[in-house]
Structure formats: structure tokens, C-alpha cells
Amino acid sequence: MDHYKNPQNKGLIDNDNYEKVHLYNPSCGDDITVQVVVENNIVKDIRQDGTGCSICCSSASVASQALKGLDVEVALNKIDAFYNMLMDKTFDYELLKGDALAFSGVKDFPARIRCATLGWKAIEEAILKQKEK
Ligand code: ZN
């Protein structure tokens, strides 16, 4: 769990251009805040910060890295693929190639699925909010 020890894109910044979304998972105590900026339909930057279990924190780190720099549509497809993987549905393997696949085992632990998806959900919400602007 490299991302737990060395989280990517960690720490929030003070910039009004970023869409901020805070999500909390009461069943585990995970608390994640993300900031996303979309420019010209590209996910220009993602910041993430929070506290929680190792699954939650490392997943938020992986999400921030996996989604940064992508077209909005590709990023949203990738988020969907991640949810489908955890719900044991068919998903686009090629799209998720990389660290995100490391979370496929979480599907066997339904109580932890919310931990693994929290960061992705927060980023998804932030992207959709930015898209509306
Ligand atoms: Zn958790």
C-alpha cells in the first residue's frame, strides 16, 4: 500500500477556482475532502486530504492520481469502471489498468466498499459540479 505511506496530491489549497467536496463515511469514520478544477473539459488538478482507514486514504490517493489530466468523460467512465469492479460487475479492465486494480479484492468485503469508493465519489461530485459551470 504505497499510496497510504506516500499519498499523492495530498493537502488542500486556498483557491476559489477549485470545487470542494467533503464526504464522510460514518460506518468507518473516514473523512475525505477533495478539490477539483476542470478547465477546457479536462480534469486539470485534483487535491485530496482527510483521515480514515488505510483503504480509504490510499484509494483517495490512487483516484487523484488516476483521474488527473483526463478528459471529463474519460474520468467519469473510469470512476464508473471502479464502482463496477467493486460491485463485481463487468468493467473496463484496460481503463482501470494500474493502481486502481489493487482494490478489486475489496469487493469480497462489502463493509469496506464505501471506504474504497469515498474518494472517487467525492471527486465525481466535484467534477460534475465544475462541469455545470
Ligand atoms: Zn474506512
PDB file of C-alpha atoms and ligand atoms in Angstrom:
ATOM      1  CA  MET A   1       0.000   0.000   0.000  1.00  0.00           C
ATOM      2  CA  ASP A   2       2.393   2.580  -1.317  1.00  0.00           C
ATOM      3  CA  HIS A   3      -0.290   5.218  -1.559  1.00  0.00           C
ATOM      4  CA  TYR A   4      -1.006   5.032   2.150  1.00  0.00           C
ATOM      5  CA  LYS A   5       2.580   5.807   3.084  1.00  0.00           C
ATOM      6  CA  ASN A   6       3.139   8.259   0.246  1.00  0.00           C
ATOM      7  CA  PRO A   7      -0.191   9.823  -0.622  1.00  0.00           C
ATOM      8  CA  GLN A   8      -0.412  11.658  -3.942  1.00  0.00           C
ATOM      9  CA  ASN A   9      -1.914  15.131  -4.382  1.00  0.00           C
ATOM     10  CA  LYS A  10      -2.314  15.384  -0.625  1.00  0.00           C
ATOM     11  CA  GLY A  11      -3.220  18.662   1.034  1.00  0.00           C
ATOM     12  CA  LEU A  12      -5.826  21.268   0.179  1.00  0.00           C
ATOM     13  CA  ILE A  13      -5.044  24.643  -1.325  1.00  0.00           C
ATOM     14  CA  ASP A  14      -6.662  28.009  -0.947  1.00  0.00           C
ATOM     15  CA  ASN A  15      -8.065  28.697  -4.414  1.00  0.00           C
ATOM     16  CA  ASP A  16     -11.665  29.572  -5.283  1.00  0.00           C
ATOM     17  CA  ASN A  17     -11.354  28.031  -8.747  1.00  0.00           C
ATOM     18  CA  TYR A  18     -11.378  24.600  -7.144  1.00  0.00           C
ATOM     19  CA  GLU A  19     -14.627  22.797  -6.446  1.00  0.00           C
ATOM     20  CA  LYS A  20     -14.540  21.444  -2.918  1.00  0.00           C
ATOM     21  CA  VAL A  21     -16.472  18.336  -1.835  1.00  0.00           C
ATOM     22  CA  HIS A  22     -16.393  16.808   1.612  1.00  0.00           C
ATOM     23  CA  LEU A  23     -17.671  13.270   2.248  1.00  0.00           C
ATOM     24  CA  TYR A  24     -17.897  11.317   5.460  1.00  0.00           C
ATOM     25  CA  ASN A  25     -18.337   7.586   5.974  1.00  0.00           C
ATOM     26  CA  PRO A  26     -19.931   7.141   9.412  1.00  0.00           C
ATOM     27  CA  SER A  27     -19.578   3.351   9.434  1.00  0.00           C
ATOM     28  CA  CYS A  28     -15.784   3.620   9.459  1.00  0.00           C
ATOM     29  CA  GLY A  29     -15.076   7.234  10.400  1.00  0.00           C
ATOM     30  CA  ASP A  30     -13.453   8.049   7.064  1.00  0.00           C
ATOM     31  CA  ASP A  31     -13.439  11.750   6.347  1.00  0.00           C
ATOM     32  CA  ILE A  32     -12.293  12.939   2.930  1.00  0.00           C
ATOM     33  CA  THR A  33     -12.199  16.355   1.285  1.00  0.00           C
ATOM     34  CA  VAL A  34     -11.262  16.793  -2.357  1.00  0.00           C
ATOM     35  CA  GLN A  35     -10.710  19.809  -4.566  1.00  0.00           C
ATOM     36  CA  VAL A  36     -11.054  19.576  -8.321  1.00  0.00           C
ATOM     37  CA  VAL A  37     -10.565  22.095 -11.076  1.00  0.00           C
ATOM     38  CA  VAL A  38     -11.877  21.428 -14.606  1.00  0.00           C
ATOM     39  CA  GLU A  39     -10.578  23.539 -17.478  1.00  0.00           C
ATOM     40  CA  ASN A  40     -11.489  23.111 -21.161  1.00  0.00           C
ATOM     41  CA  ASN A  41     -13.206  19.826 -20.305  1.00  0.00           C
ATOM     42  CA  ILE A  42     -10.011  18.448 -18.751  1.00  0.00           C
ATOM     43  CA  VAL A  43      -9.613  17.484 -15.102  1.00  0.00           C
ATOM     44  CA  LYS A  44      -6.778  19.923 -14.604  1.00  0.00           C
ATOM     45  CA  ASP A  45      -5.950  19.243 -10.968  1.00  0.00           C
ATOM     46  CA  ILE A  46      -7.145  17.208  -8.016  1.00  0.00           C
ATOM     47  CA  ARG A  47      -6.210  17.711  -4.374  1.00  0.00           C
ATOM     48  CA  GLN A  48      -7.288  15.418  -1.578  1.00  0.00           C
ATOM     49  CA  ASP A  49      -6.987  15.411   2.169  1.00  0.00           C
ATOM     50  CA  GLY A  50      -8.586  13.615   5.055  1.00  0.00           C
ATOM     51  CA  THR A  51      -8.372  10.982   7.699  1.00  0.00           C
ATOM     52  CA  GLY A  52      -9.593   7.432   7.735  1.00  0.00           C
ATOM     53  CA  CYS A  53      -8.638   3.815   7.318  1.00  0.00           C
ATOM     54  CA  SER A  54      -5.834   2.716   5.022  1.00  0.00           C
ATOM     55  CA  ILE A  55      -8.264   1.595   2.303  1.00  0.00           C
ATOM     56  CA  CYS A  56      -9.976   4.965   2.221  1.00  0.00           C
ATOM     57  CA  CYS A  57      -6.824   7.098   2.289  1.00  0.00           C
ATOM     58  CA  SER A  58      -4.920   5.041  -0.256  1.00  0.00           C
ATOM     59  CA  SER A  59      -7.941   4.831  -2.555  1.00  0.00           C
ATOM     60  CA  ALA A  60      -8.395   8.615  -2.493  1.00  0.00           C
ATOM     61  CA  SER A  61      -4.727   8.983  -3.364  1.00  0.00           C
ATOM     62  CA  VAL A  62      -4.996   6.485  -6.238  1.00  0.00           C
ATOM     63  CA  ALA A  63      -8.153   8.207  -7.517  1.00  0.00           C
ATOM     64  CA  SER A  64      -6.498  11.624  -7.522  1.00  0.00           C
ATOM     65  CA  GLN A  65      -3.579  10.266  -9.500  1.00  0.00           C
ATOM     66  CA  ALA A  66      -5.643   8.100 -11.861  1.00  0.00           C
ATOM     67  CA  LEU A  67      -8.097  10.841 -12.805  1.00  0.00           C
ATOM     68  CA  LYS A  68      -5.890  13.908 -13.012  1.00  0.00           C
ATOM     69  CA  GLY A  69      -5.254  15.147 -16.537  1.00  0.00           C
ATOM     70  CA  LEU A  70      -8.078  13.171 -18.152  1.00  0.00           C
ATOM     71  CA  ASP A  71     -10.970  14.364 -20.286  1.00  0.00           C
ATOM     72  CA  VAL A  72     -14.040  14.786 -18.104  1.00  0.00           C
ATOM     73  CA  GLU A  73     -15.881  11.975 -19.947  1.00  0.00           C
ATOM     74  CA  VAL A  74     -12.944   9.575 -19.634  1.00  0.00           C
ATOM     75  CA  ALA A  75     -12.570  10.411 -15.950  1.00  0.00           C
ATOM     76  CA  LEU A  76     -16.276   9.740 -15.322  1.00  0.00           C
ATOM     77  CA  ASN A  77     -16.062   6.437 -17.245  1.00  0.00           C
ATOM     78  CA  LYS A  78     -13.069   5.448 -15.166  1.00  0.00           C
ATOM     79  CA  ILE A  79     -14.961   6.233 -11.950  1.00  0.00           C
ATOM     80  CA  ASP A  80     -17.858   4.068 -13.192  1.00  0.00           C
ATOM     81  CA  ALA A  81     -15.471   1.247 -14.020  1.00  0.00           C
ATOM     82  CA  PHE A  82     -14.071   1.434 -10.485  1.00  0.00           C
ATOM     83  CA  TYR A  83     -17.585   1.192  -8.963  1.00  0.00           C
ATOM     84  CA  ASN A  84     -18.449  -1.722 -11.254  1.00  0.00           C
ATOM     85  CA  MET A  85     -15.269  -3.544 -10.287  1.00  0.00           C
ATOM     86  CA  LEU A  86     -16.170  -3.235  -6.594  1.00  0.00           C
ATOM     87  CA  MET A  87     -19.749  -4.331  -7.215  1.00  0.00           C
ATOM     88  CA  ASP A  88     -18.419  -7.399  -9.026  1.00  0.00           C
ATOM     89  CA  LYS A  89     -19.954  -6.321 -12.336  1.00  0.00           C
ATOM     90  CA  THR A  90     -18.182  -6.313 -15.664  1.00  0.00           C
ATOM     91  CA  PHE A  91     -15.885  -3.341 -16.040  1.00  0.00           C
ATOM     92  CA  ASP A  92     -13.393  -1.918 -18.476  1.00  0.00           C
ATOM     93  CA  TYR A  93     -10.144  -3.545 -17.349  1.00  0.00           C
ATOM     94  CA  GLU A  94      -7.990  -1.508 -19.728  1.00  0.00           C
ATOM     95  CA  LEU A  95      -9.436   1.724 -18.349  1.00  0.00           C
ATOM     96  CA  LEU A  96      -8.554   0.844 -14.768  1.00  0.00           C
ATOM     97  CA  LYS A  97      -5.096  -0.501 -15.501  1.00  0.00           C
ATOM     98  CA  GLY A  98      -2.708   0.500 -12.740  1.00  0.00           C
ATOM     99  CA  ASP A  99      -3.056   1.002  -9.026  1.00  0.00           C
ATOM    100  CA  ALA A 100      -6.861   1.119  -9.123  1.00  0.00           C
ATOM    101  CA  LEU A 101      -6.957  -2.619  -9.845  1.00  0.00           C
ATOM    102  CA  ALA A 102      -5.290  -3.254  -6.491  1.00  0.00           C
ATOM    103  CA  PHE A 103      -8.681  -2.553  -4.885  1.00  0.00           C
ATOM    104  CA  SER A 104     -10.527  -5.327  -6.722  1.00  0.00           C
ATOM    105  CA  GLY A 105     -10.234  -7.565  -3.637  1.00  0.00           C
ATOM    106  CA  VAL A 106     -12.360  -5.121  -1.637  1.00  0.00           C
ATOM    107  CA  LYS A 107     -15.458  -6.496  -3.381  1.00  0.00           C
ATOM    108  CA  ASP A 108     -15.196  -9.516  -1.070  1.00  0.00           C
ATOM    109  CA  PHE A 109     -15.607  -7.221   1.951  1.00  0.00           C
ATOM    110  CA  PRO A 110     -18.892  -5.351   1.399  1.00  0.00           C
ATOM    111  CA  ALA A 111     -18.435  -3.272   4.554  1.00  0.00           C
ATOM    112  CA  ARG A 112     -15.250  -1.774   3.111  1.00  0.00           C
ATOM    113  CA  ILE A 113     -16.629  -0.876  -0.311  1.00  0.00           C
ATOM    114  CA  ARG A 114     -17.704   2.532   0.953  1.00  0.00           C
ATOM    115  CA  CYS A 115     -14.157   3.091   2.239  1.00  0.00           C
ATOM    116  CA  ALA A 116     -12.711   2.352  -1.189  1.00  0.00           C
ATOM    117  CA  THR A 117     -15.228   4.458  -3.127  1.00  0.00           C
ATOM    118  CA  LEU A 118     -15.412   7.519  -0.840  1.00  0.00           C
ATOM    119  CA  GLY A 119     -12.603   9.445  -2.521  1.00  0.00           C
ATOM    120  CA  TRP A 120     -13.860   8.504  -6.000  1.00  0.00           C
ATOM    121  CA  LYS A 121     -17.398   9.632  -5.105  1.00  0.00           C
ATOM    122  CA  ALA A 122     -16.104  12.968  -3.805  1.00  0.00           C
ATOM    123  CA  ILE A 123     -14.071  13.567  -6.966  1.00  0.00           C
ATOM    124  CA  GLU A 124     -17.026  12.536  -9.163  1.00  0.00           C
ATOM    125  CA  GLU A 125     -19.289  15.000  -7.366  1.00  0.00           C
ATOM    126  CA  ALA A 126     -16.716  17.790  -7.707  1.00  0.00           C
ATOM    127  CA  ILE A 127     -16.212  17.097 -11.440  1.00  0.00           C
ATOM    128  CA  LEU A 128     -19.966  17.160 -12.068  1.00  0.00           C
ATOM    129  CA  LYS A 129     -20.336  20.431 -10.171  1.00  0.00           C
ATOM    130  CA  GLN A 130     -17.497  22.025 -12.141  1.00  0.00           C
ATOM    131  CA  LYS A 131     -18.986  20.762 -15.382  1.00  0.00           C
ATOM    132  CA  GLU A 132     -22.184  22.667 -14.728  1.00  0.00           C
ATOM    133  CA  LYS A 133     -20.326  25.968 -14.585  1.00  0.00           C
TER     134      LYS A 133
HETATM  135 ZN    ZN B   1     -12.756   3.058   6.048  1.00  0.00          ZN
END
